[in-house]
Short mmCIF file of N, CA, C and O in Angstrom, two decimals:
data_model
loop_
_atom_site.label_atom_id
_atom_site.label_comp_id
_atom_site.label_asym_id
_atom_site.label_seq_id
_atom_site.Cartn_x
_atom_site.Cartn_y
_atom_site.Cartn_z
N MET Q 1 -24.02 -37.80 9.51
CA MET Q 1 -22.52 -37.33 9.22
C MET Q 1 -21.99 -36.71 8.07
O MET Q 1 -21.46 -35.59 7.96
N ALA Q 2 -22.92 -37.39 7.08
CA ALA Q 2 -22.29 -36.56 5.66
C ALA Q 2 -23.05 -35.44 5.10
O ALA Q 2 -22.04 -34.58 4.75
N ALA Q 3 -24.11 -34.74 6.05
CA ALA Q 3 -24.51 -33.25 5.96
C ALA Q 3 -24.03 -32.54 6.45
O ALA Q 3 -23.35 -31.25 5.87
N VAL Q 4 -23.36 -33.27 7.77
CA VAL Q 4 -22.48 -32.01 8.61
C VAL Q 4 -21.13 -31.63 7.86
O VAL Q 4 -20.32 -30.91 7.75
N SER Q 5 -20.52 -33.21 6.90
CA SER Q 5 -19.14 -32.71 5.98
C SER Q 5 -19.68 -31.57 5.37
O SER Q 5 -19.15 -31.10 5.19
N GLY Q 6 -20.56 -31.84 4.30
CA GLY Q 6 -20.60 -31.15 3.29
C GLY Q 6 -20.51 -29.48 3.50
O GLY Q 6 -20.72 -28.61 3.09
N ILE Q 7 -21.40 -29.31 4.96
CA ILE Q 7 -21.87 -27.84 5.09
C ILE Q 7 -20.38 -27.03 5.96
O ILE Q 7 -20.15 -26.28 5.69
N ALA Q 8 -19.74 -28.17 6.32
CA ALA Q 8 -18.40 -27.64 7.01
C ALA Q 8 -17.21 -27.71 5.82
O ALA Q 8 -16.76 -26.58 5.43
N SER Q 9 -17.51 -27.94 4.69
CA SER Q 9 -16.82 -28.02 3.18
C SER Q 9 -17.44 -26.74 2.80
O SER Q 9 -16.31 -26.02 2.33
N ALA Q 10 -18.66 -26.44 2.53
CA ALA Q 10 -18.64 -25.18 2.26
C ALA Q 10 -18.85 -24.35 2.97
O ALA Q 10 -18.04 -23.08 2.18
N LEU Q 11 -18.57 -23.94 4.19
CA LEU Q 11 -18.16 -23.20 4.80
C LEU Q 11 -16.95 -22.52 4.98
O LEU Q 11 -16.38 -21.28 4.50
N VAL Q 12 -16.13 -23.72 4.66
CA VAL Q 12 -14.05 -23.61 4.30
C VAL Q 12 -14.13 -22.85 3.11
O VAL Q 12 -13.57 -21.55 2.90
N ILE Q 13 -14.69 -23.40 2.34
CA ILE Q 13 -14.91 -22.62 0.54
C ILE Q 13 -15.30 -21.10 0.56
O ILE Q 13 -14.68 -20.20 -0.30
N ALA Q 14 -16.34 -20.99 1.48
CA ALA Q 14 -17.52 -19.97 1.59
C ALA Q 14 -15.94 -18.43 2.06
O ALA Q 14 -16.24 -17.45 1.76
N MET Q 15 -14.97 -19.19 3.24
CA MET Q 15 -14.77 -18.33 4.43
C MET Q 15 -13.13 -18.21 3.10
O MET Q 15 -11.88 -17.03 4.28
N ALA Q 16 -12.82 -18.50 2.58
CA ALA Q 16 -11.15 -18.45 1.71
C ALA Q 16 -11.25 -16.98 1.57
O ALA Q 16 -12.20 -16.48 1.09
N PRO Q 17 -10.28 -16.30 1.75
CA PRO Q 17 -10.23 -14.94 0.88
C PRO Q 17 -10.15 -15.39 -0.61
O PRO Q 17 -9.72 -16.07 -1.13
N GLN Q 18 -11.08 -14.21 -0.72
CA GLN Q 18 -11.39 -13.83 -2.07
C GLN Q 18 -9.96 -12.74 -3.03
O GLN Q 18 -9.31 -11.89 -2.53
N ALA Q 19 -9.45 -13.50 -4.10
CA ALA Q 19 -8.50 -12.49 -4.56
C ALA Q 19 -9.07 -11.92 -5.95
O ALA Q 19 -9.69 -11.85 -6.90
N LEU Q 20 -8.89 -10.05 -5.78
CA LEU Q 20 -9.73 -9.53 -6.37
C LEU Q 20 -8.61 -8.31 -7.04
O LEU Q 20 -7.90 -7.84 -6.97
N ALA Q 21 -8.62 -8.08 -8.07
CA ALA Q 21 -8.21 -7.73 -8.85
C ALA Q 21 -8.10 -6.14 -8.60
O ALA Q 21 -6.79 -5.61 -8.42
N ASN Q 22 -9.32 -4.95 -8.54
CA ASN Q 22 -8.97 -3.84 -8.06
C ASN Q 22 -10.05 -3.44 -7.02
O ASN Q 22 -11.03 -4.18 -7.12
N TRP Q 23 -9.69 -3.12 -5.71
CA TRP Q 23 -10.47 -2.99 -4.87
C TRP Q 23 -9.96 -1.53 -4.38
O TRP Q 23 -8.73 -1.32 -4.70
N GLN Q 24 -11.11 -1.42 -3.22
CA GLN Q 24 -10.83 -0.10 -2.54
C GLN Q 24 -11.24 -0.61 -0.95
O GLN Q 24 -12.33 -0.75 -0.74
N SER Q 25 -10.69 0.01 -0.06
CA SER Q 25 -11.50 -0.16 1.34
C SER Q 25 -10.58 0.62 2.35
O SER Q 25 -10.63 1.82 1.95
N SER Q 26 -10.43 0.62 3.61
CA SER Q 26 -10.29 1.80 4.16
C SER Q 26 -9.32 0.78 5.51
O SER Q 26 -9.01 -0.14 5.17
N ILE Q 27 -8.22 1.18 6.12
CA ILE Q 27 -7.66 0.70 7.02
C ILE Q 27 -7.77 1.90 8.78
O ILE Q 27 -7.94 2.88 8.68
N GLY Q 28 -8.08 0.50 9.56
CA GLY Q 28 -8.79 1.51 11.06
C GLY Q 28 -7.28 0.47 12.05
O GLY Q 28 -7.53 -0.58 12.52
N SER Q 29 -6.66 1.64 12.42
CA SER Q 29 -5.98 1.07 13.93
C SER Q 29 -5.63 -0.02 13.76
O SER Q 29 -4.80 -1.19 14.53
N ALA Q 30 -4.53 -0.06 12.59
CA ALA Q 30 -3.10 -1.30 12.12
C ALA Q 30 -1.86 -0.77 12.15
O ALA Q 30 -1.34 -0.14 12.62
N ALA Q 31 -1.31 -1.69 12.68
CA ALA Q 31 0.10 -2.22 13.98
C ALA Q 31 1.16 -2.43 12.34
O ALA Q 31 0.51 -2.74 11.20
N THR Q 32 2.21 -2.71 12.82
CA THR Q 32 3.16 -3.29 11.89
C THR Q 32 3.12 -4.53 11.87
O THR Q 32 2.52 -5.25 12.75
N GLY Q 33 3.24 -4.81 10.43
CA GLY Q 33 2.72 -6.38 10.54
C GLY Q 33 1.24 -6.75 9.94
O GLY Q 33 1.00 -7.33 9.53
N PHE Q 34 0.48 -5.82 9.72
CA PHE Q 34 -0.84 -5.75 9.15
C PHE Q 34 -0.84 -6.31 7.67
O PHE Q 34 0.10 -5.85 6.90
N GLU Q 35 -1.66 -7.43 7.48
CA GLU Q 35 -1.60 -7.88 5.89
C GLU Q 35 -3.19 -7.30 4.70
O GLU Q 35 -4.04 -7.50 6.17
N SER Q 36 -2.83 -6.82 4.21
CA SER Q 36 -4.31 -6.54 3.26
C SER Q 36 -4.93 -7.59 2.62
O SER Q 36 -4.37 -8.51 2.84
N GLN Q 37 -5.73 -7.37 1.75
CA GLN Q 37 -6.84 -8.80 1.58
C GLN Q 37 -5.73 -9.13 0.16
O GLN Q 37 -5.20 -8.36 0.21
N ARG Q 38 -5.92 -10.59 -0.40
CA ARG Q 38 -5.38 -10.63 -1.40
C ARG Q 38 -5.88 -9.92 -2.40
O ARG Q 38 -6.90 -9.98 -3.00
N TRP Q 39 -5.08 -9.97 -4.05
CA TRP Q 39 -5.65 -9.82 -5.23
C TRP Q 39 -4.49 -10.61 -6.46
O TRP Q 39 -3.35 -11.02 -6.06
N ASP Q 40 -5.64 -10.93 -7.16
CA ASP Q 40 -4.85 -11.40 -8.38
C ASP Q 40 -4.16 -10.29 -9.39
O ASP Q 40 -4.90 -9.71 -9.43
N ASP Q 41 -2.91 -10.86 -9.79
CA ASP Q 41 -2.21 -9.89 -10.49
C ASP Q 41 -1.15 -10.27 -11.27
O ASP Q 41 -0.90 -11.62 -11.44
N GLU Q 42 -1.11 -9.37 -12.29
CA GLU Q 42 -0.47 -10.05 -13.62
C GLU Q 42 0.47 -8.80 -14.05
O GLU Q 42 0.25 -7.89 -14.10
N SER Q 43 2.34 -8.41 -13.92
CA SER Q 43 3.12 -7.65 -14.17
C SER Q 43 2.71 -6.13 -13.19
O SER Q 43 4.18 -5.67 -12.89
N TYR Q 44 1.99 -5.63 -12.61
CA TYR Q 44 1.53 -4.07 -12.48
C TYR Q 44 0.76 -3.79 -11.23
O TYR Q 44 -0.10 -4.54 -11.17
N SER Q 45 1.41 -3.92 -10.10
CA SER Q 45 0.37 -3.26 -8.93
C SER Q 45 0.53 -1.31 -8.52
O SER Q 45 1.71 -1.21 -8.16
N GLU Q 46 -0.52 -1.18 -7.70
CA GLU Q 46 -0.25 0.13 -7.34
C GLU Q 46 -1.07 -0.02 -6.39
O GLU Q 46 -2.25 -0.15 -5.88
N VAL Q 47 -0.35 0.59 -4.74
CA VAL Q 47 -1.06 0.50 -3.66
C VAL Q 47 -1.07 2.28 -3.83
O VAL Q 47 -0.13 2.72 -3.22
N ARG Q 48 -2.55 2.62 -3.24
CA ARG Q 48 -2.86 4.34 -2.84
C ARG Q 48 -3.13 4.48 -1.44
O ARG Q 48 -3.83 3.77 -1.46
N PHE Q 49 -2.47 4.91 -0.85
CA PHE Q 49 -3.14 5.77 0.87
C PHE Q 49 -4.07 7.05 0.08
O PHE Q 49 -2.96 7.43 0.15
N LYS Q 50 -4.99 7.56 0.82
CA LYS Q 50 -5.38 9.12 1.07
C LYS Q 50 -5.97 9.10 2.26
O LYS Q 50 -6.72 8.21 2.95
N ASP Q 51 -4.96 10.06 2.90
CA ASP Q 51 -5.68 10.64 4.04
C ASP Q 51 -5.22 9.43 5.49
O ASP Q 51 -5.93 9.07 6.05
N CYS Q 52 -4.15 9.83 5.44
CA CYS Q 52 -3.75 8.97 6.63
C CYS Q 52 -3.49 9.58 7.87
O CYS Q 52 -2.64 10.54 8.09
N THR Q 53 -3.84 9.21 8.98
CA THR Q 53 -3.53 9.31 9.97
C THR Q 53 -2.89 8.74 11.42
O THR Q 53 -2.72 7.45 10.98
N GLN Q 54 -1.64 8.80 12.37
CA GLN Q 54 -1.12 7.94 13.11
C GLN Q 54 -1.64 8.54 14.70
O GLN Q 54 -1.59 9.53 14.85
N GLN Q 55 -1.31 7.16 15.20
CA GLN Q 55 -1.72 7.91 16.86
C GLN Q 55 -0.13 7.18 17.42
O GLN Q 55 -0.07 5.87 17.05
N ASN Q 56 0.40 7.69 18.37
CA ASN Q 56 1.13 7.60 19.30
C ASN Q 56 2.97 7.09 18.06
O ASN Q 56 3.36 6.12 18.99
N ALA Q 57 2.63 7.62 16.94
CA ALA Q 57 4.10 7.76 16.41
C ALA Q 57 5.28 8.89 16.40
O ALA Q 57 4.56 9.81 17.00
N ILE Q 58 6.41 8.22 16.06
CA ILE Q 58 6.63 8.97 16.61
C ILE Q 58 7.26 10.62 15.77
O ILE Q 58 6.97 11.18 15.63
N GLY Q 59 7.32 10.14 14.09
CA GLY Q 59 7.13 10.91 13.11
C GLY Q 59 5.90 11.08 12.05
O GLY Q 59 4.45 10.08 12.91
N LYS Q 60 5.71 10.71 11.26
CA LYS Q 60 4.12 10.57 9.86
C LYS Q 60 5.23 9.92 8.37
O LYS Q 60 5.11 10.35 8.01
N PHE Q 61 4.82 8.70 9.09
CA PHE Q 61 5.19 8.00 7.85
C PHE Q 61 4.78 6.67 8.15
O PHE Q 61 4.56 6.27 9.19
N THR Q 62 4.95 5.17 6.85
CA THR Q 62 4.53 4.12 7.15
C THR Q 62 5.15 3.71 5.72
O THR Q 62 5.38 4.56 5.12
N LYS Q 63 5.53 2.62 6.14
CA LYS Q 63 6.68 1.89 5.19
C LYS Q 63 5.52 0.37 4.40
O LYS Q 63 5.00 -0.89 5.52
N VAL Q 64 5.06 0.51 3.14
CA VAL Q 64 4.33 -0.82 3.02
C VAL Q 64 4.88 -1.39 1.16
O VAL Q 64 5.68 -1.05 0.46
N ALA Q 65 5.18 -2.88 1.96
CA ALA Q 65 5.73 -3.80 0.96
C ALA Q 65 4.80 -4.93 0.61
O ALA Q 65 3.44 -5.10 0.92
N LEU Q 66 5.09 -4.99 -1.04
CA LEU Q 66 4.37 -5.49 -2.04
C LEU Q 66 4.52 -7.64 -1.54
O LEU Q 66 6.27 -7.68 -1.78
N TRP Q 67 4.04 -8.13 -1.38
CA TRP Q 67 4.04 -9.72 -1.00
C TRP Q 67 3.67 -10.49 -2.36
O TRP Q 67 2.07 -10.31 -2.56
N GLU Q 68 4.32 -11.46 -2.57
CA GLU Q 68 3.40 -12.22 -3.67
C GLU Q 68 2.96 -13.92 -2.57
O GLU Q 68 3.88 -14.25 -2.02
N ASP Q 69 2.12 -13.91 -2.72
CA ASP Q 69 1.26 -14.74 -1.58
C ASP Q 69 1.82 -16.34 -2.18
O ASP Q 69 0.71 -16.67 -3.34
N ASN Q 70 2.45 -16.88 -2.39
CA ASN Q 70 3.01 -18.68 -2.61
C ASN Q 70 2.17 -19.69 -1.43
O ASN Q 70 2.31 -19.32 -0.20
N ALA Q 71 1.67 -20.81 -2.14
CA ALA Q 71 0.53 -21.17 -1.85
C ALA Q 71 2.04 -22.66 -0.87
O ALA Q 71 1.62 -22.54 0.33
N PHE Q 72 2.79 -22.86 -1.22
CA PHE Q 72 3.37 -23.96 -0.75
C PHE Q 72 5.02 -23.28 -0.63
O PHE Q 72 6.07 -24.53 -0.13
N THR Q 73 5.50 -22.11 -0.47
CA THR Q 73 6.98 -21.97 -0.39
C THR Q 73 6.83 -20.70 -0.16
O THR Q 73 5.33 -19.95 0.04
N PRO Q 74 7.54 -20.45 0.88
CA PRO Q 74 7.75 -18.91 1.38
C PRO Q 74 7.37 -17.50 0.27
O PRO Q 74 7.80 -17.58 -0.57
N ASP Q 75 6.76 -16.75 0.67
CA ASP Q 75 6.04 -15.48 0.01
C ASP Q 75 7.11 -14.79 -0.06
O ASP Q 75 8.03 -14.68 0.57
N ASN Q 76 6.89 -14.12 -1.65
CA ASN Q 76 8.55 -13.45 -1.83
C ASN Q 76 8.15 -11.64 -1.62
O ASN Q 76 6.68 -10.92 -2.49
N ASN Q 77 9.30 -11.46 -1.00
CA ASN Q 77 9.12 -9.88 -0.61
C ASN Q 77 8.95 -8.56 -2.59
O ASN Q 77 10.12 -8.89 -2.74
N HIS Q 78 8.71 -8.16 -3.13
CA HIS Q 78 8.99 -7.27 -4.32
C HIS Q 78 9.12 -5.99 -3.61
O HIS Q 78 9.20 -4.77 -4.63
N GLY Q 79 9.71 -5.73 -3.03
CA GLY Q 79 10.00 -4.11 -2.42
C GLY Q 79 8.94 -3.50 -1.25
O GLY Q 79 7.79 -3.85 -1.35
N THR Q 80 9.81 -2.59 -0.81
CA THR Q 80 9.20 -1.56 -0.09
C THR Q 80 8.48 0.02 0.14
O THR Q 80 10.12 0.32 -1.14
N LYS Q 81 7.91 0.49 -0.02
CA LYS Q 81 7.63 2.14 -0.38
C LYS Q 81 7.48 2.77 0.86
O LYS Q 81 6.64 1.79 1.84
N THR Q 82 8.30 4.04 1.13
CA THR Q 82 7.80 4.63 2.16
C THR Q 82 6.82 5.65 1.63
O THR Q 82 6.66 6.47 0.72
N PHE Q 83 5.61 5.52 2.56
CA PHE Q 83 4.52 6.27 2.23
C PHE Q 83 4.28 7.32 3.39
O PHE Q 83 4.56 7.24 4.52
N THR Q 84 4.75 9.26 3.05
CA THR Q 84 4.54 9.94 3.72
C THR Q 84 4.03 11.22 2.84
O THR Q 84 2.90 12.05 4.77
N ASN Q 85 3.17 11.26 2.00
CA ASN Q 85 2.41 12.75 1.56
C ASN Q 85 1.09 12.27 2.18
O ASN Q 85 0.28 13.22 2.03
N CYS Q 86 0.55 11.06 2.24
CA CYS Q 86 -0.86 11.27 2.66
C CYS Q 86 -1.35 11.07 4.09
O CYS Q 86 -2.28 11.73 4.53
N PHE Q 87 -0.13 12.02 4.51
CA PHE Q 87 -0.37 12.77 6.51
C PHE Q 87 -0.18 14.26 6.17
O PHE Q 87 -0.61 14.58 6.79
N ASN Q 88 -0.99 14.32 5.03
CA ASN Q 88 -0.64 15.66 4.70
C ASN Q 88 -1.98 16.74 4.32
O ASN Q 88 -2.16 17.70 3.83
N GLY Q 89 -3.02 16.19 4.48
CA GLY Q 89 -4.39 16.74 4.98
C GLY Q 89 -5.15 15.33 4.38
O GLY Q 89 -5.12 14.26 3.77
N ASP Q 90 -6.90 16.09 3.63
CA ASP Q 90 -7.79 15.30 3.33
C ASP Q 90 -7.46 14.36 2.25
O ASP Q 90 -7.76 13.76 1.81
N ASP Q 91 -7.11 15.10 0.91
CA ASP Q 91 -7.02 15.08 -0.39
C ASP Q 91 -5.29 14.36 -0.54
O ASP Q 91 -5.69 14.40 -1.56
N SER Q 92 -4.72 14.25 0.75
CA SER Q 92 -3.55 14.06 0.10
C SER Q 92 -3.29 12.56 -0.33
O SER Q 92 -3.86 11.51 0.90
N VAL Q 93 -2.08 11.58 -0.90
CA VAL Q 93 -2.08 10.52 -1.32
C VAL Q 93 -1.10 10.09 -1.52
O VAL Q 93 0.13 10.66 -2.02
N SER Q 94 -0.69 8.97 -0.80
CA SER Q 94 0.71 8.66 -1.35
C SER Q 94 0.44 7.11 -1.99
O SER Q 94 -0.92 6.66 -1.92
N ALA Q 95 1.70 7.13 -2.86
CA ALA Q 95 1.14 5.82 -3.90
C ALA Q 95 2.80 5.01 -4.54
O ALA Q 95 3.76 5.73 -3.99
N GLY Q 96 2.93 3.97 -4.46
CA GLY Q 96 3.76 2.90 -4.58
C GLY Q 96 3.17 2.36 -5.75
O GLY Q 96 2.31 1.70 -6.04
N GLU Q 97 4.07 1.97 -6.56
CA GLU Q 97 3.67 1.11 -8.05
C GLU Q 97 5.42 0.07 -8.17
O GLU Q 97 6.42 0.48 -7.37
N TRP Q 98 4.80 -1.39 -8.20
CA TRP Q 98 5.44 -2.02 -8.40
C TRP Q 98 4.87 -2.77 -9.65
O TRP Q 98 3.22 -3.10 -10.44
N THR Q 99 6.34 -3.29 -10.76
CA THR Q 99 5.86 -4.24 -12.11
C THR Q 99 6.98 -4.85 -12.35
O THR Q 99 7.80 -4.81 -11.68
N GLY Q 100 6.62 -6.00 -13.33
CA GLY Q 100 7.71 -6.55 -14.13
C GLY Q 100 7.14 -7.56 -12.66
O GLY Q 100 7.82 -9.21 -12.88
N LEU Q 101 5.93 -8.02 -12.30
CA LEU Q 101 5.22 -9.08 -11.51
C LEU Q 101 5.23 -9.86 -12.20
O LEU Q 101 4.45 -9.86 -13.10
N PRO Q 102 4.87 -11.69 -11.33
CA PRO Q 102 4.53 -12.61 -11.92
C PRO Q 102 3.22 -12.66 -11.81
O PRO Q 102 2.76 -12.22 -10.84
N THR Q 103 2.54 -13.23 -12.54
CA THR Q 103 0.72 -13.53 -12.70
C THR Q 103 1.00 -14.58 -11.08
O THR Q 103 1.51 -15.61 -11.07
N ASP Q 104 -0.03 -14.07 -10.42
CA ASP Q 104 0.29 -14.64 -9.02
C ASP Q 104 -1.05 -13.72 -7.88
O ASP Q 104 -1.27 -12.61 -8.37
N ASN Q 105 -1.27 -14.27 -7.01
CA ASN Q 105 -1.91 -13.20 -5.96
C ASN Q 105 -1.06 -12.83 -4.87
O ASN Q 105 0.00 -13.02 -4.79
N TYR Q 106 -1.03 -11.72 -4.43
CA TYR Q 106 -0.41 -10.88 -4.04
C TYR Q 106 -1.36 -10.17 -2.71
O TYR Q 106 -2.60 -10.04 -2.68
N TYR Q 107 -0.15 -9.55 -1.88
CA TYR Q 107 -1.33 -8.26 -0.83
C TYR Q 107 0.25 -7.18 -0.37
O TYR Q 107 1.25 -7.36 -0.72
N PHE Q 108 -0.24 -6.52 0.70
CA PHE Q 108 0.25 -5.39 1.03
C PHE Q 108 0.62 -5.49 2.13
O PHE Q 108 -0.20 -6.24 3.41
N ARG Q 109 1.58 -5.51 3.01
CA ARG Q 109 2.10 -5.39 4.62
C ARG Q 109 2.83 -4.41 4.99
O ARG Q 109 3.57 -3.57 4.36
N LEU Q 110 2.27 -3.93 6.11
CA LEU Q 110 2.54 -2.61 6.75
C LEU Q 110 3.73 -2.74 7.59
O LEU Q 110 3.78 -3.87 8.38
N GLN Q 111 5.22 -2.83 7.17
CA GLN Q 111 6.65 -3.46 7.28
C GLN Q 111 6.81 -2.28 8.42
O GLN Q 111 7.42 -2.83 9.42
N ASP Q 112 6.24 -1.17 9.00
CA ASP Q 112 6.59 -0.29 9.55
C ASP Q 112 5.71 0.81 9.98
O ASP Q 112 5.34 1.71 8.97
N THR Q 113 4.77 1.21 10.52
CA THR Q 113 3.96 2.19 11.11
C THR Q 113 5.04 3.35 11.93
O THR Q 113 3.65 4.09 12.67
N ASP Q 114 5.74 3.70 11.97
CA ASP Q 114 7.11 4.47 13.19
C ASP Q 114 6.36 4.60 14.22
O ASP Q 114 6.47 4.99 15.08
N GLY Q 115 5.93 3.36 15.00
CA GLY Q 115 5.97 2.92 15.95
C GLY Q 115 4.23 2.99 17.02
O GLY Q 115 3.99 3.16 17.94
N GLY Q 116 3.47 3.92 15.97
CA GLY Q 116 2.24 3.69 16.24
C GLY Q 116 1.16 3.01 15.30
O GLY Q 116 1.61 2.04 14.88
N LEU Q 117 -0.35 3.64 15.84
CA LEU Q 117 -1.09 2.65 15.01
C LEU Q 117 -1.72 3.71 13.65
O LEU Q 117 -1.57 5.17 14.01
N LEU Q 118 -2.19 2.99 12.64
CA LEU Q 118 -2.63 4.12 11.25
C LEU Q 118 -4.06 3.48 11.02
O LEU Q 118 -4.39 2.59 11.14
N TRP Q 119 -4.72 4.70 10.80
CA TRP Q 119 -5.37 4.94 10.25
C TRP Q 119 -5.89 5.84 8.57
O TRP Q 119 -4.90 6.61 8.66
N VAL Q 120 -5.93 4.76 7.41
CA VAL Q 120 -6.10 5.18 6.32
C VAL Q 120 -7.56 5.07 5.98
O VAL Q 120 -8.47 4.15 5.61
N ARG Q 121 -7.93 6.54 5.63
CA ARG Q 121 -9.44 6.89 4.80
C ARG Q 121 -9.77 6.12 3.70
O ARG Q 121 -10.78 5.45 3.69
N VAL Q 122 -8.76 5.70 2.71
CA VAL Q 122 -9.11 5.20 1.59
C VAL Q 122 -7.72 4.78 1.21
O VAL Q 122 -6.30 4.97 0.63
N VAL Q 123 -7.81 3.32 0.83
CA VAL Q 123 -7.05 2.16 0.38
C VAL Q 123 -7.92 1.54 -1.04
O VAL Q 123 -9.01 1.60 -1.12
N ALA Q 124 -6.29 1.68 -2.03
CA ALA Q 124 -7.17 1.54 -3.31
C ALA Q 124 -5.95 0.75 -3.84
O ALA Q 124 -4.55 0.76 -4.11
N VAL Q 125 -6.28 -0.48 -4.50
CA VAL Q 125 -5.23 -1.33 -5.45
C VAL Q 125 -5.16 -1.41 -7.17
O VAL Q 125 -6.81 -1.33 -7.11
N ASP Q 126 -4.77 -0.96 -7.16
CA ASP Q 126 -5.28 -0.65 -9.10
C ASP Q 126 -4.01 -2.03 -9.61
O ASP Q 126 -2.82 -1.61 -9.53
N THR Q 127 -4.38 -2.50 -10.49
CA THR Q 127 -3.52 -3.55 -11.15
C THR Q 127 -3.48 -3.31 -13.09
O THR Q 127 -3.02 -4.39 -13.92
N THR Q 128 -3.74 -1.97 -13.00
CA THR Q 128 -3.76 -1.49 -14.64
C THR Q 128 -2.95 -0.26 -14.58
O THR Q 128 -3.13 0.84 -14.19
N GLN Q 129 -1.70 -1.04 -15.52
CA GLN Q 129 -0.77 0.28 -15.85
C GLN Q 129 -1.27 0.88 -16.87
O GLN Q 129 -0.90 2.34 -16.65
N ALA Q 130 -2.37 1.14 -17.77
CA ALA Q 130 -2.69 2.14 -18.62
C ALA Q 130 -2.88 3.13 -18.06
O ALA Q 130 -3.03 4.33 -18.84
N ASP Q 131 -3.78 3.29 -16.79
CA ASP Q 131 -4.30 4.82 -16.50
C ASP Q 131 -3.58 5.29 -15.95
O ASP Q 131 -3.26 5.98 -15.47
#
């Protein structure tokens, strides 16, 4: 029984979401409410979308909010940015910056996908304001 307990505990730890500082990924077929992976941050976060497409949307925009992931209290919304430029072709980028953030874990949430499903070829999170 102890061995089974130990294995179950190891799986929970291995499956816990990792908080990465800078990372890159993509989004496929996401709707309003989609949440990204978490990352560690202090002071500054930038979220960039490159090459966006939508299915069944009315226009061409998405609203991206930065959320602070609080363990024992409700998460804090640090504001929403509207992304439109990333819909203008393969190399088009939309970006949102948030500054003055407390040290914590963060994620972004799609607050509005204009009624459609969103694809983003490149999603990048940067926590270094100096670049």
